[in-house]
CSV table of C-alpha atoms and ligand atoms in Angstrom, one decimal:
chain,number,residue,atom,x,y,z
A,167,MET,CA,-23.0,47.8,-2.8
A,168,SER,CA,-24.2,51.0,-1.1
A,169,ALA,CA,-21.8,53.3,0.7
A,170,THR,CA,-23.4,52.4,4.1
A,171,ALA,CA,-23.1,48.6,3.5
A,172,THR,CA,-19.5,49.0,2.5
A,173,GLN,CA,-18.8,51.0,5.7
A,174,THR,CA,-20.5,48.3,7.8
A,175,GLN,CA,-18.5,45.6,6.2
A,176,GLU,CA,-15.3,47.5,6.8
A,177,VAL,CA,-16.0,48.0,10.5
A,178,THR,CA,-17.3,44.5,11.1
A,179,GLN,CA,-14.7,42.4,9.1
A,180,LEU,CA,-11.9,40.8,11.1
A,181,GLN,CA,-8.8,42.8,10.7
A,182,LEU,CA,-5.4,41.2,10.3
A,183,ASN,CA,-4.1,44.8,10.3
A,184,ALA,CA,-5.7,48.0,9.4
A,185,GLN,CA,-5.5,47.4,5.7
A,186,GLN,CA,-6.1,43.7,5.3
A,187,PRO,CA,-9.3,41.9,6.4
A,188,ILE,CA,-8.9,38.2,7.5
A,189,ARG,CA,-10.7,35.9,5.1
A,190,HIS,CA,-11.7,32.3,6.0
A,191,ALA,CA,-14.6,30.0,5.4
A,192,LEU,CA,-16.7,31.6,8.1
A,193,SER,CA,-15.8,35.3,7.4
A,194,ASP,CA,-19.3,36.0,6.0
A,195,VAL,CA,-21.0,34.4,9.0
A,196,VAL,CA,-18.8,35.7,11.8
A,197,LYS,CA,-18.3,39.3,11.0
A,198,THR,CA,-16.8,40.6,14.2
A,199,GLU,CA,-14.0,39.5,16.4
A,200,ASP,CA,-16.5,38.7,19.1
A,201,TRP,CA,-17.6,35.0,18.8
A,202,SER,CA,-19.6,35.1,22.0
A,203,ASP,CA,-23.0,34.6,20.3
A,204,PHE,CA,-21.8,32.0,17.8
A,205,GLN,CA,-24.2,29.1,17.3
A,206,PHE,CA,-24.4,26.0,15.2
A,207,THR,CA,-27.7,25.0,13.6
A,208,PRO,CA,-29.6,22.9,16.2
A,209,ILE,CA,-29.5,19.0,16.1
A,210,ARG,CA,-30.8,16.1,18.1
A,211,GLU,CA,-28.3,13.6,19.3
A,212,SER,CA,-30.4,10.8,17.8
A,213,THR,CA,-30.2,12.5,14.4
A,214,VAL,CA,-26.4,12.2,14.5
A,215,SER,CA,-26.6,8.5,15.4
A,216,ARG,CA,-29.2,7.9,12.6
A,217,ALA,CA,-27.2,9.8,10.0
A,218,MET,CA,-24.1,7.6,10.7
A,219,THR,CA,-25.7,4.3,11.3
A,220,ARG,CA,-28.2,4.4,8.4
A,221,ARG,CA,-25.4,5.1,5.9
A,222,TYR,CA,-23.1,2.4,7.5
A,223,PHE,CA,-25.8,-0.2,7.3
A,224,GLN,CA,-26.8,0.8,3.8
A,225,ASP,CA,-23.1,0.4,2.8
A,226,LEU,CA,-22.9,-3.0,4.6
A,227,ASP,CA,-26.1,-4.0,2.7
A,228,LYS,CA,-24.8,-2.8,-0.7
A,229,HIS,CA,-21.3,-4.2,-0.3
A,230,ALA,CA,-22.4,-7.6,1.2
A,231,VAL,CA,-22.0,-8.7,-2.4
A,232,SER,CA,-19.0,-7.1,-4.0
A,233,ASP,CA,-17.2,-7.4,-7.3
A,234,VAL,CA,-13.8,-6.7,-5.8
A,235,VAL,CA,-12.8,-7.0,-2.2
A,236,ILE,CA,-9.4,-5.5,-1.4
A,237,ILE,CA,-7.9,-6.7,1.9
A,238,GLY,CA,-5.7,-4.0,3.4
A,239,ALA,CA,-5.6,-0.2,2.6
A,240,GLY,CA,-1.9,0.3,2.5
A,241,SER,CA,0.0,1.9,-0.5
A,242,SER,CA,-0.5,-1.1,-2.7
A,243,GLY,CA,-4.1,-1.7,-1.9
A,244,LEU,CA,-5.0,2.0,-2.3
A,245,SER,CA,-3.1,2.2,-5.6
A,246,ALA,CA,-5.0,-0.8,-7.0
A,247,ALA,CA,-8.3,0.6,-5.7
A,248,TYR,CA,-7.7,3.9,-7.5
A,249,VAL,CA,-7.1,2.1,-10.9
A,250,ILE,CA,-10.0,-0.3,-10.6
A,251,CYS,CA,-12.5,2.4,-9.5
A,252,LYS,CA,-11.4,4.9,-12.1
A,253,ASN,CA,-11.7,2.4,-14.9
A,254,ARG,CA,-14.8,0.6,-13.8
A,255,PRO,CA,-17.3,2.8,-11.9
A,256,ASP,CA,-19.9,0.1,-12.3
A,257,LEU,CA,-18.0,-2.4,-10.1
A,258,THR,CA,-18.7,-2.6,-6.4
A,259,VAL,CA,-15.3,-2.3,-4.8
A,260,THR,CA,-14.9,-2.9,-1.1
A,261,CYS,CA,-11.8,-2.4,1.0
A,262,VAL,CA,-11.4,-4.0,4.4
A,263,GLU,CA,-8.8,-2.5,6.6
A,264,ALA,CA,-7.9,-3.9,10.1
A,265,ASN,CA,-6.5,-0.6,11.4
A,266,VAL,CA,-8.6,2.4,12.3
A,267,SER,CA,-6.4,4.6,10.1
A,268,PRO,CA,-6.1,3.4,6.5
A,269,GLY,CA,-2.7,3.9,4.7
A,270,GLY,CA,-0.7,1.0,6.2
A,271,GLY,CA,3.0,1.9,6.5
A,272,ALA,CA,2.9,4.7,4.0
A,273,TRP,CA,2.4,7.6,6.5
A,274,LEU,CA,6.2,7.7,6.7
A,275,GLY,CA,8.9,7.1,4.1
A,276,GLY,CA,10.9,4.7,6.2
A,277,GLN,CA,12.0,4.5,9.9
A,278,LEU,CA,10.6,7.8,11.2
A,279,PHE,CA,11.6,9.8,8.2
A,280,SER,CA,9.1,11.8,6.3
A,281,ALA,CA,10.2,11.7,2.6
A,282,MET,CA,8.9,9.0,0.4
A,283,ILE,CA,11.1,7.6,-2.4
A,284,MET,CA,9.8,6.2,-5.6
A,285,ARG,CA,12.0,4.9,-8.4
A,286,LYS,CA,11.0,5.8,-12.0
A,287,PRO,CA,8.8,5.0,-13.8
A,288,ALA,CA,6.5,4.9,-10.7
A,289,HIS,CA,6.5,8.7,-10.8
A,290,LEU,CA,4.0,8.5,-13.6
A,291,PHE,CA,1.4,7.4,-11.0
A,292,LEU,CA,2.3,10.4,-8.9
A,293,ASP,CA,1.7,12.6,-12.0
A,294,GLU,CA,-1.7,11.0,-12.5
A,295,LEU,CA,-2.6,11.7,-8.8
A,296,GLU,CA,-1.1,15.2,-9.0
A,297,VAL,CA,1.3,14.5,-6.1
A,298,PRO,CA,4.3,16.9,-6.4
A,299,TYR,CA,7.8,15.6,-6.0
A,300,ASP,CA,11.5,16.5,-6.4
A,301,ASP,CA,12.9,14.9,-9.5
A,302,GLU,CA,16.3,13.4,-8.7
A,303,GLY,CA,16.9,11.8,-12.0
A,304,ASP,CA,16.5,8.1,-11.5
A,305,TYR,CA,14.1,8.5,-8.6
A,306,VAL,CA,11.7,11.1,-7.2
A,307,VAL,CA,11.1,12.2,-3.7
A,308,VAL,CA,7.6,13.2,-2.3
A,309,LYS,CA,8.3,15.6,0.5
A,310,HIS,CA,6.1,13.7,3.0
A,311,ALA,CA,4.8,10.1,2.6
A,312,ALA,CA,1.6,11.4,4.1
A,313,LEU,CA,1.1,13.6,1.0
A,314,PHE,CA,1.0,10.5,-1.3
A,315,THR,CA,-1.2,8.5,1.1
A,316,SER,CA,-3.7,11.3,1.9
A,317,THR,CA,-4.0,12.2,-1.8
A,318,VAL,CA,-4.6,8.6,-3.1
A,319,LEU,CA,-6.9,8.0,-0.2
A,320,SER,CA,-8.9,11.1,-0.8
A,321,LYS,CA,-9.3,10.3,-4.4
A,322,VAL,CA,-10.3,6.7,-3.8
A,323,LEU,CA,-12.8,7.6,-1.1
A,324,GLN,CA,-14.6,9.9,-3.5
A,325,PHE,CA,-15.4,7.2,-6.0
A,326,PRO,CA,-19.1,6.4,-5.5
A,327,ASN,CA,-18.5,2.7,-6.1
A,328,PHE,CA,-15.8,2.4,-3.4
A,329,LYS,CA,-16.4,1.7,0.3
A,330,LEU,CA,-13.8,1.4,3.0
A,331,PHE,CA,-14.6,-0.6,6.1
A,332,ASN,CA,-11.8,0.3,8.5
A,333,ALA,CA,-11.3,-1.1,12.0
A,334,THR,CA,-12.5,-4.3,10.4
A,335,ALA,CA,-10.3,-7.4,10.0
A,336,VAL,CA,-10.6,-10.2,7.5
A,337,GLU,CA,-10.5,-13.3,9.6
A,338,ASP,CA,-10.9,-15.9,7.0
A,339,LEU,CA,-11.8,-16.6,3.4
A,340,VAL,CA,-15.1,-18.0,2.1
A,341,THR,CA,-14.3,-20.9,-0.2
A,342,ARG,CA,-16.4,-23.0,-2.7
A,343,PRO,CA,-15.6,-26.2,-4.5
A,344,ALA,CA,-14.2,-25.6,-8.0
A,345,GLY,CA,-13.4,-29.1,-9.4
A,346,PRO,CA,-13.6,-32.8,-8.8
A,347,ASN,CA,-10.3,-33.2,-7.1
A,348,GLY,CA,-10.8,-30.9,-4.1
A,349,GLU,CA,-10.0,-27.7,-6.0
A,350,VAL,CA,-11.5,-24.6,-4.4
A,351,THR,CA,-12.1,-21.0,-5.4
A,352,VAL,CA,-12.4,-18.1,-3.0
A,353,ALA,CA,-15.9,-16.6,-2.9
A,354,GLY,CA,-15.7,-14.0,-0.2
A,355,VAL,CA,-14.1,-12.8,3.0
A,356,VAL,CA,-15.0,-13.4,6.7
A,357,THR,CA,-14.9,-10.2,8.7
A,358,ASN,CA,-15.1,-8.9,12.2
A,359,TRP,CA,-14.4,-5.7,14.1
A,360,THR,CA,-10.7,-5.7,14.6
A,361,LEU,CA,-11.1,-5.5,18.4
A,362,VAL,CA,-13.3,-8.6,18.3
A,363,THR,CA,-10.8,-10.4,16.1
A,364,MET,CA,-8.1,-9.6,18.7
A,365,ALA,CA,-10.2,-10.7,21.5
A,366,HIS,CA,-11.2,-14.2,20.2
A,367,ASP,CA,-9.1,-15.8,23.0
A,368,LEU,CA,-11.3,-14.1,25.6
A,369,GLN,CA,-14.7,-14.5,23.9
A,370,SER,CA,-14.9,-17.3,21.4
A,371,CYS,CA,-18.6,-16.8,20.8
A,372,MET,CA,-18.4,-13.6,18.7
A,373,ASP,CA,-19.3,-14.9,15.3
A,374,PRO,CA,-18.1,-13.0,12.2
A,375,ASN,CA,-19.9,-11.5,9.2
A,376,VAL,CA,-19.2,-12.1,5.5
A,377,ILE,CA,-18.8,-10.2,2.3
A,378,GLU,CA,-19.6,-12.5,-0.6
A,379,LEU,CA,-18.2,-12.1,-4.1
A,380,ALA,CA,-20.6,-11.4,-6.9
A,381,GLY,CA,-21.5,-14.0,-9.5
A,382,TYR,CA,-22.8,-16.9,-7.4
A,383,LYS,CA,-26.3,-18.4,-7.2
A,384,ASN,CA,-28.2,-19.2,-3.9
A,385,ASP,CA,-26.8,-22.7,-3.9
A,386,GLY,CA,-23.2,-21.4,-4.0
A,387,THR,CA,-22.6,-22.4,-7.6
A,388,ARG,CA,-21.3,-19.9,-10.2
A,389,ASP,CA,-23.9,-18.0,-12.1
A,390,ALA,CA,-22.7,-18.5,-15.7
A,391,GLU,CA,-24.5,-15.3,-16.7
A,392,LYS,CA,-22.3,-13.1,-14.6
A,393,LYS,CA,-18.6,-12.3,-14.1
A,394,HIS,CA,-17.7,-13.6,-10.7
A,395,GLY,CA,-16.0,-11.3,-8.1
A,396,VAL,CA,-12.4,-11.4,-7.0
A,397,ILE,CA,-10.3,-10.7,-3.9
A,398,LEU,CA,-7.1,-8.7,-4.0
A,399,SER,CA,-5.0,-9.2,-0.9
A,400,THR,CA,-2.5,-6.5,0.0
A,401,THR,CA,-2.0,-7.1,3.7
A,402,GLY,CA,1.7,-6.4,3.8
A,403,HIS,CA,4.5,-8.5,5.2
A,404,ASP,CA,4.1,-11.0,8.0
A,405,GLY,CA,2.9,-9.5,11.3
A,406,PRO,CA,0.0,-9.8,13.7
A,407,PHE,CA,-2.3,-9.1,10.7
A,408,GLY,CA,0.1,-9.0,7.8
A,409,ALA,CA,0.5,-11.6,5.1
A,410,PHE,CA,-3.0,-12.8,6.1
A,411,SER,CA,-4.2,-14.3,2.8
A,412,ALA,CA,-0.7,-15.6,1.8
A,413,LYS,CA,-0.7,-17.6,5.0
A,414,ARG,CA,-4.3,-18.8,4.6
A,415,ILE,CA,-3.9,-19.6,1.0
A,416,VAL,CA,-1.0,-22.0,1.5
A,417,ASP,CA,-3.1,-23.8,4.1
A,418,ILE,CA,-5.8,-24.2,1.6
A,419,ASP,CA,-3.5,-25.1,-1.4
A,420,SER,CA,-1.6,-28.1,-0.3
A,421,THR,CA,0.7,-27.8,-3.4
A,422,ASN,CA,2.3,-24.6,-2.2
A,423,LYS,CA,4.3,-23.3,0.7
A,424,LEU,CA,4.9,-19.8,2.1
A,425,LYS,CA,8.3,-18.9,0.6
A,426,GLY,CA,8.9,-16.1,3.1
A,427,MET,CA,10.3,-12.6,2.6
A,428,LYS,CA,14.1,-12.6,1.9
A,429,GLY,CA,16.7,-10.0,3.0
A,430,LEU,CA,16.7,-6.5,1.7
A,431,ASP,CA,17.8,-5.9,-1.9
A,432,MET,CA,16.1,-2.9,-3.4
A,433,ASN,CA,17.1,-3.5,-7.0
A,434,HIS,CA,15.8,-7.1,-7.1
A,435,ALA,CA,12.9,-6.7,-4.7
A,436,GLU,CA,10.9,-4.0,-6.4
A,437,ALA,CA,10.8,-5.6,-9.9
A,438,ASP,CA,10.2,-9.1,-8.4
A,439,VAL,CA,7.3,-7.9,-6.3
A,440,VAL,CA,5.7,-6.3,-9.4
A,441,LYS,CA,6.4,-9.4,-11.6
A,442,ASN,CA,4.9,-11.8,-9.0
A,443,SER,CA,1.9,-9.7,-8.2
A,444,GLY,CA,-1.5,-10.5,-9.8
A,445,SER,CA,-3.6,-13.7,-9.8
A,446,TYR,CA,-2.8,-16.7,-7.7
A,447,ASN,CA,-2.6,-19.9,-9.8
A,448,ASN,CA,-4.0,-22.7,-7.8
A,449,VAL,CA,-6.9,-21.1,-6.0
A,450,GLY,CA,-9.4,-19.2,-8.1
A,451,SER,CA,-10.4,-15.5,-7.7
A,452,VAL,CA,-7.5,-14.4,-5.5
A,453,TYR,CA,-4.9,-11.8,-6.5
A,454,PHE,CA,-2.0,-10.4,-4.5
A,455,ALA,CA,0.0,-7.1,-4.6
A,456,GLY,CA,2.4,-5.2,-2.3
A,457,MET,CA,4.7,-6.8,0.3
A,458,GLU,CA,2.4,-9.7,0.8
A,459,VAL,CA,3.8,-10.9,-2.6
A,460,SER,CA,7.3,-11.2,-1.1
A,461,GLU,CA,5.9,-13.5,1.7
A,462,LEU,CA,4.1,-15.6,-0.8
A,463,SER,CA,6.8,-15.8,-3.5
A,464,GLY,CA,10.0,-15.4,-1.6
A,465,CYS,CA,11.0,-12.0,-3.0
A,466,ASN,CA,13.5,-9.8,-1.2
A,467,ARG,CA,12.3,-6.9,1.0
A,468,MET,CA,12.9,-3.5,-0.6
A,469,GLY,CA,12.9,-1.3,2.4
A,470,PRO,CA,11.9,2.3,2.2
A,471,THR,CA,11.2,2.7,-1.5
A,472,PHE,CA,7.5,2.6,-2.6
A,473,GLY,CA,7.5,2.4,-6.4
A,474,ALA,CA,6.8,-1.4,-6.3
A,475,MET,CA,3.8,-0.8,-4.0
A,476,ALA,CA,2.1,1.5,-6.4
A,477,VAL,CA,3.1,-0.5,-9.5
A,478,SER,CA,2.2,-3.9,-8.2
A,479,GLY,CA,-1.1,-2.5,-7.2
A,480,ILE,CA,-1.5,-1.1,-10.7
A,481,LYS,CA,-0.5,-4.5,-12.3
A,482,ALA,CA,-2.9,-6.5,-10.1
A,483,ALA,CA,-5.6,-3.9,-10.9
A,484,GLU,CA,-4.9,-4.3,-14.6
A,485,GLU,CA,-5.4,-8.1,-14.3
A,486,ILE,CA,-8.6,-7.7,-12.4
A,487,LEU,CA,-9.9,-5.2,-15.0
A,488,ARG,CA,-9.0,-7.8,-17.7
A,489,HIS,CA,-11.1,-10.4,-15.8
A,490,PHE,CA,-14.1,-8.1,-15.8
A,491,ALA,CA,-13.6,-6.9,-19.4
B,241,AHZ,O1,-3.5,-3.0,8.7
B,241,AHZ,C1,-2.9,-3.5,7.6
B,241,AHZ,C2,-2.3,-2.5,6.7
B,241,AHZ,O2,-3.0,-1.3,6.7
B,241,AHZ,C3,-3.9,-4.2,6.6
B,241,AHZ,N1,-4.2,-5.6,7.0
B,241,AHZ,C4,-3.3,-6.6,7.3
B,241,AHZ,N2,-4.0,-7.7,7.6
B,241,AHZ,C5,-5.3,-7.5,7.5
B,241,AHZ,C6,-6.5,-8.2,7.6
B,241,AHZ,N3,-7.7,-7.6,7.4
B,241,AHZ,C7,-7.7,-6.3,7.1
B,241,AHZ,N4,-6.5,-9.5,8.0
B,241,AHZ,C8,-5.4,-6.1,7.1
B,241,AHZ,N5,-6.6,-5.5,6.9
B,241,AHZ,O3,-3.2,-4.3,5.4
B,241,AHZ,C9,-2.4,-3.1,5.3
B,241,AHZ,C10,-1.1,-3.4,4.6
B,241,AHZ,O4,-0.4,-2.2,4.4
B,241,AHZ,P1,1.2,-2.1,4.3
B,241,AHZ,O5,1.5,-0.7,4.1
B,241,AHZ,O6,1.8,-2.9,5.5
B,241,AHZ,O7,1.5,-3.0,3.0
B,241,AHZ,P2,1.9,-2.7,1.5
B,241,AHZ,O8,2.3,-4.0,0.9
B,241,AHZ,O9,0.8,-2.0,0.8
B,241,AHZ,O10,3.1,-1.7,1.7
B,241,AHZ,C11,4.3,-2.1,2.3
B,241,AHZ,C12,5.2,-1.0,2.4
B,241,AHZ,C13,6.6,-1.5,2.6
B,241,AHZ,S1,7.1,-2.5,3.9
B,241,AHZ,C14,8.7,-2.5,3.3
B,241,AHZ,C15,9.8,-3.3,4.0
B,241,AHZ,O11,9.5,-3.8,5.1
B,241,AHZ,O12,10.8,-3.4,3.4
B,241,AHZ,N6,8.9,-1.7,2.3
B,241,AHZ,C16,7.7,-1.2,1.9
B,241,AHZ,C17,7.7,-0.2,0.7
């Protein structure tokens, strides 16, 4: 660099103090403290619309047939998505989340407290994600639940085979006959914008859309040449949207009843949720993880300890990966 160029840089760079120039992403563009002539590159409003909508509709088109549909983007659903996408980049993985913001309850550790507790060995998943924590011996503490959620979310969103449709609710399941005695298998999900789903009492004419599972022929029968897709439901415990598939599946499967989540017992609840997560026996192609498992199987609630959310997601993902192996 010439002496003149160095001098110019020195006088034009933002100064934190006389010795230390301020560095930030735009330091090389905005060289003076005067931003009065700052400009963005020009754009037409329609270009912005097209850039968004083209991609959204391309995604809708691509994911209209999916190998894995995850219902709910809470801690269990995101953990499962991470394991599935990391191991099988060739599978089309779709996550449908009713809320605008993905993450479910995992933005806080419990009540309105920030720290997130995970009992060992769930910390191994944090190690894989490179989420730092305080090691307290039997358990670890992430300083803010949002650090776990934003990290797993950012990693999952970067997988090219993963698409999150948020602000979209699963309203029903697509089912197909699977045996001579009324057996059914799930073959997709019925979706709608969440606001539409919430407004069905006002406007009943707003028909939904569907995402179909891969591996079916035009007549709806299984294509023996292909592995059929699966649904993983992680919609949390009962609520306006929660426990969605658990409630729907016991309507479909007359041999089962919703057991309902039992009172809080951390020691029993976490292991039980993990053990009961995975495939649902009587209706094909459906898997469960997270707190929805406690509604379905009658496990205790565990309260503000999140190891079982990560580990049940991992266990369900492992079963799904075995199905596709
Ligand atoms: O918005 C819901 C949330 O983000 C979403 N969801 C529910 N129904 C849906 C539907 N269509 C689309 N029909 C739907 N999305 O599912 C997500 C569930 O996330 P969550 O954090 O509630 O569930 P989780 O099982 O992953 O984690 C539970 C965390 C809890 S609750 C709890 C206790 O109450 O004791 N303890 C823990 C660790």
